[in-house]
Short mmCIF file of C-alpha atoms and ligand atoms in Angstrom, two decimals:
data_model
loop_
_atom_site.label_atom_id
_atom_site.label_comp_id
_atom_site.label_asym_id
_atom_site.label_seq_id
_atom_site.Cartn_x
_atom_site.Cartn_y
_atom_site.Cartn_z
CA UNK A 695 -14.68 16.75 -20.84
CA UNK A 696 -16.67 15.45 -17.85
CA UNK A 697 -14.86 12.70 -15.81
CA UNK A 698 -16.70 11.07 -12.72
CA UNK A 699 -14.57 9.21 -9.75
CA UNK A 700 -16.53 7.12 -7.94
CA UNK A 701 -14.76 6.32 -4.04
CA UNK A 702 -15.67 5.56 -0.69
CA UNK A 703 -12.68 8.50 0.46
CA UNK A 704 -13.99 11.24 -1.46
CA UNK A 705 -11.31 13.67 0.38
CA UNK A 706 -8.68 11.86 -0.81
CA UNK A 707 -9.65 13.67 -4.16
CA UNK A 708 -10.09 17.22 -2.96
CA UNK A 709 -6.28 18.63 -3.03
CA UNK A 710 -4.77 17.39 -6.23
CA UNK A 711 -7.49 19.25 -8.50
CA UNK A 712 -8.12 22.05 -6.27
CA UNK A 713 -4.23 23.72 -6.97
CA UNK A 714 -2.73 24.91 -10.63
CA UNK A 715 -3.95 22.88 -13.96
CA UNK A 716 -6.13 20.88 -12.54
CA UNK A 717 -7.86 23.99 -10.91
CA UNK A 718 -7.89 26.16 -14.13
CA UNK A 719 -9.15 23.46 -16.54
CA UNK A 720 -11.95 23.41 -14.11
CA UNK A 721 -12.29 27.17 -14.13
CA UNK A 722 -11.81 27.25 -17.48
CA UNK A 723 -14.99 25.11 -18.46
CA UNK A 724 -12.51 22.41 -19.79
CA UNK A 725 -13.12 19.87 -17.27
CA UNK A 726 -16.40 18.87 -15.56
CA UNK A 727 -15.22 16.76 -12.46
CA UNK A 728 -17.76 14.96 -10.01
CA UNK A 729 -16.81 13.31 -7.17
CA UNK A 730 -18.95 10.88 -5.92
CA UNK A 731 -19.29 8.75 -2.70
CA UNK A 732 -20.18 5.70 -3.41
CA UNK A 733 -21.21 5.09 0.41
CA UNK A 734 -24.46 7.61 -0.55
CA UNK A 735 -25.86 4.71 -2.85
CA UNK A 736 -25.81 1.94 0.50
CA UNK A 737 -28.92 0.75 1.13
CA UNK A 738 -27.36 -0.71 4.02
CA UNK A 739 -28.48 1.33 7.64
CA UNK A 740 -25.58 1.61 8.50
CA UNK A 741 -24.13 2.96 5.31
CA UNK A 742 -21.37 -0.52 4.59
CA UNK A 743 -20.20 -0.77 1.54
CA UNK A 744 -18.30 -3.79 1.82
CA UNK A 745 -18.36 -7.76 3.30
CA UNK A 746 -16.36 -11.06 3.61
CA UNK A 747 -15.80 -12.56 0.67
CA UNK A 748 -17.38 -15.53 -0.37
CA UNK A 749 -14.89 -19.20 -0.06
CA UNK A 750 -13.18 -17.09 2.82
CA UNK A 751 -9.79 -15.65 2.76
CA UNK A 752 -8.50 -12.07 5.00
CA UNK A 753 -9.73 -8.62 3.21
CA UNK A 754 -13.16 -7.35 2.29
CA UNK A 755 -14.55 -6.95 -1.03
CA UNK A 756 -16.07 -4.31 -2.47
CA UNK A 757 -20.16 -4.87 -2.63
CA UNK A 758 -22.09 -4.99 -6.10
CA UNK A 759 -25.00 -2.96 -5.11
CA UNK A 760 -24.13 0.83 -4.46
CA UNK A 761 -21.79 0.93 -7.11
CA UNK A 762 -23.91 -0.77 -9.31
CA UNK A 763 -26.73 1.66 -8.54
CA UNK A 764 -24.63 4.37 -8.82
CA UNK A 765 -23.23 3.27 -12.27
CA UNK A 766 -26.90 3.15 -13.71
CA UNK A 767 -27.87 6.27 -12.10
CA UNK A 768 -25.05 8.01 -14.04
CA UNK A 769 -25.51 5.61 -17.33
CA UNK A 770 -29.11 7.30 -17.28
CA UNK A 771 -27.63 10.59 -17.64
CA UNK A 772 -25.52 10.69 -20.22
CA UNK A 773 -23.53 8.16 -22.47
CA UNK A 774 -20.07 7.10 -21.14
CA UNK A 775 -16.96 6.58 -23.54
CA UNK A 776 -15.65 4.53 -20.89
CA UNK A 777 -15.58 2.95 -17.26
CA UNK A 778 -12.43 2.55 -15.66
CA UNK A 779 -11.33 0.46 -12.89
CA UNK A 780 -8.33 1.79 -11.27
CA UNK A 781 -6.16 -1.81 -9.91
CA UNK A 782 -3.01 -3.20 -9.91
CA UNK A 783 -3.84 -6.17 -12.07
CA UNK A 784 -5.07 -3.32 -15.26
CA UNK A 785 -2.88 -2.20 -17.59
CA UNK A 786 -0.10 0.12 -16.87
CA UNK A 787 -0.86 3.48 -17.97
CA UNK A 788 1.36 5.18 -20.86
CA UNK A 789 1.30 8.48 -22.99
CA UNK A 790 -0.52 6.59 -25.29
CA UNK A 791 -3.19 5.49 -22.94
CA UNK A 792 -3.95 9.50 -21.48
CA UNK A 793 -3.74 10.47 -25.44
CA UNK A 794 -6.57 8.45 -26.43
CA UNK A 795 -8.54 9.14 -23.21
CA UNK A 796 -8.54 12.83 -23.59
CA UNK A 797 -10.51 12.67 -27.03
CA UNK A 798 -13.19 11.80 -24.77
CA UNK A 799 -16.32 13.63 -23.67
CA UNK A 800 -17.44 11.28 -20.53
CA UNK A 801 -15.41 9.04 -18.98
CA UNK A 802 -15.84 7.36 -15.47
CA UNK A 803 -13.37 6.16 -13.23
CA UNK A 804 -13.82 3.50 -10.33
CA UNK A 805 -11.47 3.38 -7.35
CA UNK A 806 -11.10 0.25 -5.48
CA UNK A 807 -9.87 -0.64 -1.98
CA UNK A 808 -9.92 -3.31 0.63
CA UNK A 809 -9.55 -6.54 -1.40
CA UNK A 810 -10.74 -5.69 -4.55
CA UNK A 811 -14.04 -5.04 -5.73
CA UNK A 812 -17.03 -7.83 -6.74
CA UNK A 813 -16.29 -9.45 -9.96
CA UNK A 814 -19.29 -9.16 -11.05
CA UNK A 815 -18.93 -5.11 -11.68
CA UNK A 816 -15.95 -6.04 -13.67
CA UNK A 817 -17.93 -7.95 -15.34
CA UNK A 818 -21.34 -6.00 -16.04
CA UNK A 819 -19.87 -2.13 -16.37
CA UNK A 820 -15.97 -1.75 -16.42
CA UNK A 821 -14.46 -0.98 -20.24
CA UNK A 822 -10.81 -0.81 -19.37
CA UNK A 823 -8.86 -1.31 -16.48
CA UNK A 824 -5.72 0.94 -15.15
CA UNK A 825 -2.54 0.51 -13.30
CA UNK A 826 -0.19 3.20 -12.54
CA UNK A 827 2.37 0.74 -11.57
CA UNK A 828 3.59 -2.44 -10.55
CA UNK A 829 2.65 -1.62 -6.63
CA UNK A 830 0.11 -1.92 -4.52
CA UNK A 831 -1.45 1.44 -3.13
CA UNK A 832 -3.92 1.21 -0.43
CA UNK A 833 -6.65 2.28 -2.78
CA UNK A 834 -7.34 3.43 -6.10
CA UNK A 835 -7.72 7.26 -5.38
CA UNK A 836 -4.21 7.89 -5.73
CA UNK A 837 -3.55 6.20 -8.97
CA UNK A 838 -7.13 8.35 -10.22
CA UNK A 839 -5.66 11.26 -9.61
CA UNK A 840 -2.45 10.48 -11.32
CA UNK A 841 -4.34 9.61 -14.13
CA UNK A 842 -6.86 12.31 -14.44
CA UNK A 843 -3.65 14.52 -14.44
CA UNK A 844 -2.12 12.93 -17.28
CA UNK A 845 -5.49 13.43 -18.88
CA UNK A 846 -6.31 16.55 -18.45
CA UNK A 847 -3.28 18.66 -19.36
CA UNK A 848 -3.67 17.40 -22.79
CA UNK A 849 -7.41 19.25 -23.67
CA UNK A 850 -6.67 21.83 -25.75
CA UNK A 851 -6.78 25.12 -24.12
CA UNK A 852 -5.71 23.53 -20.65
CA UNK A 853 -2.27 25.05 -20.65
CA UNK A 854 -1.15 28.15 -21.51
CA UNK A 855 1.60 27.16 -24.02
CA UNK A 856 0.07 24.89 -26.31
CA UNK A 857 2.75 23.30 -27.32
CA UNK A 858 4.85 22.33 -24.05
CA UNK A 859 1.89 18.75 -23.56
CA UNK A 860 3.89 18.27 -27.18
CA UNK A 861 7.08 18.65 -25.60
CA UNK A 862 6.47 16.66 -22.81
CA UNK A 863 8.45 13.48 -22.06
CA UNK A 864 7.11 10.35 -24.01
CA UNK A 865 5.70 12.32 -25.96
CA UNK A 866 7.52 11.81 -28.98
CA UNK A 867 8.81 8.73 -27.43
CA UNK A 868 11.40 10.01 -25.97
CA UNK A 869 12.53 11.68 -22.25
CA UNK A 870 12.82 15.53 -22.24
CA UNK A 871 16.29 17.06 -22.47
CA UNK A 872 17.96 19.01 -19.74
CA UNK A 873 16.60 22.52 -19.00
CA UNK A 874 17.88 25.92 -17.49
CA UNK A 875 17.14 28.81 -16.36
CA UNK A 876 19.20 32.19 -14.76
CA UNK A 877 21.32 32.72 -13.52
CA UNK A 878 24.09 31.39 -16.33
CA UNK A 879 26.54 30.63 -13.84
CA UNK A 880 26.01 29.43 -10.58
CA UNK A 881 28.75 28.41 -8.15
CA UNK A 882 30.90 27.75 -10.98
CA UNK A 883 28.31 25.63 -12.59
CA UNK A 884 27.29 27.16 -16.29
CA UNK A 885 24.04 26.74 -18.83
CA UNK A 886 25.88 24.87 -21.55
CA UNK A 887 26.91 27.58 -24.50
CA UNK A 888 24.78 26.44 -27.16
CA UNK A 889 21.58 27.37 -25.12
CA UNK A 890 23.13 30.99 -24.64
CA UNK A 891 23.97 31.20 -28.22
CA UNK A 892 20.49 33.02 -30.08
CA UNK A 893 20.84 29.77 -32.54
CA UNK A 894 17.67 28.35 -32.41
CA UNK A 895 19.08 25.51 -35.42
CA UNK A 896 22.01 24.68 -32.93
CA UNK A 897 19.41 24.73 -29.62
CA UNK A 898 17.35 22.40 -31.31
CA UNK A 899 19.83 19.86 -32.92
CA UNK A 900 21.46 20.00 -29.08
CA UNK A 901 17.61 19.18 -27.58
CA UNK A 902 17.77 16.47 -29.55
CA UNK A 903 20.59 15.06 -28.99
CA UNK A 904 20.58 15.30 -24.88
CA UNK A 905 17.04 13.83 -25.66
CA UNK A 906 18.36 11.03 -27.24
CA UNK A 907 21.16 10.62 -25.08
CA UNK A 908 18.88 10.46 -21.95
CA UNK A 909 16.38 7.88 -23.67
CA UNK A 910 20.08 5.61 -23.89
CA UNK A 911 21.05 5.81 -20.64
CA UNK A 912 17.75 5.73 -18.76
CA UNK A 913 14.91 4.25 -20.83
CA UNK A 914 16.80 2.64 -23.86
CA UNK A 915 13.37 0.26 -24.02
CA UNK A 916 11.83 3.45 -25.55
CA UNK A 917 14.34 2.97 -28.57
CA UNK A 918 12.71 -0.50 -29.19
CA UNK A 919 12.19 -0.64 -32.87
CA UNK A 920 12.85 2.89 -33.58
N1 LIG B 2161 -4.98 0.40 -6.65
C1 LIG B 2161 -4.06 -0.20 -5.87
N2 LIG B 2161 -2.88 -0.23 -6.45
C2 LIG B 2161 -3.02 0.38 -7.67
C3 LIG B 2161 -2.15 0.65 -8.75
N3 LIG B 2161 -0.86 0.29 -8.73
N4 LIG B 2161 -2.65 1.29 -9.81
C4 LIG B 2161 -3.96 1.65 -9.86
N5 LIG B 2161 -4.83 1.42 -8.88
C5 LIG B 2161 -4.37 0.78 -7.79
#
């Protein structure tokens, strides 16, 4: 899968795929990741990438015309499954949404800042638009990040044990059980029995369980209609 951010803070984006998953996916030929600053495609001298906006009001906007050339450079390259916008106002990423997005081969992701970016890219390019929460970051680089993580562990081949993105919380709708490791006992605290018991029927009916019983307490809107 090839994913392209496009950012004015290109750094922002060096650390959180240059450790772990993110690195071996990379290493591993499973993900093609371009960073790109979108100050590069200014044809302003002195490189701005942003003005007032129009009817007045505090903040700058994002302009139209290096990310617009730098959208059709890349749309000239290859075909795009999608172009996302990374804002508060999208909608708010779930399992569901990283599922469908790693089935992808091309995907670009747009990272505003300032005030927001120049309708009119909305308008012409974006496909879908993504909010990690109901917050306001100081840019979109953060939530791209979060995303592309959520994405990428879920290629086949990414991590080592296939099956623990199945696992995952959300997953199957629900929020992972508790987990332990060694030692069994620590300060008087133990590893419940069952998990010490070689009874992989009884570990697994207990999973379940402590699954469901977490979903209850924490997230019963996950048991909506289930
Ligand atoms: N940019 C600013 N806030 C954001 C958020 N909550 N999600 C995605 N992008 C953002």
């Amino acid at each position: 899968m090839r994913i392209d951010i496009l950012t004015i803070l290109p750094d922002l984006l060096i650390s959180p795929f240059s450790d772990s998953i993110m690195k071996r996916a990379q290493t591993k030929g499973h993900l093609e990741l371009e960073i790109h600053n979108i100050r590069d495609y200014s044809t302003n001298k002195h490189h701005k990438v942003d003005d007032a906006q129009y009817g007045g009001g505090a903040g700058m906007v994002m302009s139209i015309e290096p990310i617009a050339l730098l959208i059709e450079k890349l749309k000239s390259e290859r075909h795009y499954d999608e172009i996302i916008f990374m804002t508060p106002d999208g909608e708010l990423l779930e399992q569901e949404t990283s599922n469908s997005l790693s089935l992808y081969q091309n995907i670009i992701i747009l990272c505003g800042h300032y005030k927001g970016i120049d309708e009119r890219i909305r308008e012409k390019y974006i496909t879908k638009e993504i909010s990690i929460g109901s917050y306001v970051l100081s840019g979109g680089e953060l939530g791209a990040a979060v995303l592309v993580d959520s994405i990428v562990r879920l290629i086949p081949g990414v991590l080592n044990d296939e099956t623990s993105a199945l696992t995952d919380s959300f997953q199957d709708g629900l929020l992972s059980p508790p987990v332990y490791t060694r030692p069994p006992e620590y300060n008087g605290m133990k590893v419940p029995e069952v998990l010490l018991s070689g009874d992989f029927g009884k570990i697994e009916a207990w999973r379940e369980l402590k699954a469901m019983e977490r979903t209850k307490e924490r997230r019963p809107d996950l048991l909506d209609g289930k």
